Amino acid sequence: MLNNILEVRDLKKEFTLSKDRKIQAVKGISFDVRRGEVFGFLGPNGAGKSTTISMLTTQKEATSGDILIDGESLVKNPASARRKIGVVAQHNNLDRGLTARENLIYHARYFGIDNKTANKRADEYLERFGLTERQHDYVRSYSGGMAQRLKIARAIMHNPDILFLDEPTTGLDPSYRNILWEQMLELNKAGTTIFLTTHYMEEPEQLCDRIAIVDQGELKAIGTSDQLKALIPSNNIVSIKLSNLKDEFIKEAKSLQDLEKAVIQNDLLLLYMKNEHPDFNKILEWVKTLNTSLENISLSTSTLDDVFIHLTGKGSIINE
Ligand SMILES: Nc1ncnc2c1ncn2[C@@H]1O[C@H](COP(=O)(O)OP(=O)(O)OP(=O)(O)O)[C@@H](O)[C@H]1O
Ligand SMILES: [Mg+2]
């Protein structure tokens, strides 16, 4: 068996935006996904994540480049690739005029799964995703979160080797988000490779074996969460908790010497200093000028969020 289930070589996609405007949505990216891993594809809005997934799943044709699924060219043999991949698209592409159960069964039958197996799997997945009671209702009557769960159930009906999920947890409430992750990890344990995009940083950090960070159609970094965190110096980030945090503090922080940038993350003000071991006294003096009380100040260790901000420049008001 090949070590890599997916190989991507110099993949490009150009779109026409208007009569005289084109965009390189994907600018020649190359990477491998190993068999059996959970692989995260992270990037800000418009980075080219969905475009990449569309090409990897035969839904969009690449402008140039190669895609190998299980060692076989997807461009030359799309039908064979389709049997090996499952896709959960970002938009709702269910058949809304069919019931949930029919969506699952027709999908399995399309892939040549026999009727008995298809029905058995449908029972199992409807139960797993909490849809058994609503299985005979038209999909058009489904809520967004229910449709999302059904899309995932449908994608695994033909038992794919690699499952692509484009923002799978968006629109799911926290309990189904957890259920979905449990399901994905269970599928992964049973041998399915998982490729997903997400906006929620804490998800890939905890659950992905490796993560690629993309921005403006380019691959910025790839590796384990620890490897990515090692890309940025960690002891130059000062994390400050204030009783009253205001956006304007980001601008005011510009007056600090040695400040690279300031960012608000959750309920913390993070100061990225140019030098390691920053001068706490100076920072404390600056905090006093803000007319709010200091609850906590510490040197912070870097998170995937910091790596993302560092590599993409997104999330920092100063940089925008
Ligand atoms: N069919 C299309 N025609 C023209 N431009 C497109 C098309 N699809 C995507 N684009 C452009 O390609 C770029 C990448 O879009 P894409 O949807 O891949 O981003 P994304 O990373 O999935 O973003 P999001 O996080 O918002 O889902 C954007 O600039 C977008 O406007
Ligand atoms: Mg997208």
mmCIF file of C-alpha atoms and ligand atoms in Angstrom, residues 49-50 90 166-167, ligand 2:
data_model
loop_
_atom_site.group_PDB
_atom_site.id
_atom_site.type_symbol
_atom_site.label_atom_id
_atom_site.label_comp_id
_atom_site.label_asym_id
_atom_site.label_seq_id
_atom_site.Cartn_x
_atom_site.Cartn_y
_atom_site.Cartn_z
ATOM 1 C CA LYS A 49 -9.764 26.225 0.559
ATOM 2 C CA SER A 50 -13.060 25.381 -1.134
ATOM 3 C CA GLN A 90 -19.535 23.779 2.240
ATOM 4 C CA ASP A 166 -15.312 21.723 3.868
ATOM 5 C CA GLU A 167 -16.088 23.587 7.122
HETATM 6 MG MG MG B 2 -14.770 27.900 1.501
#
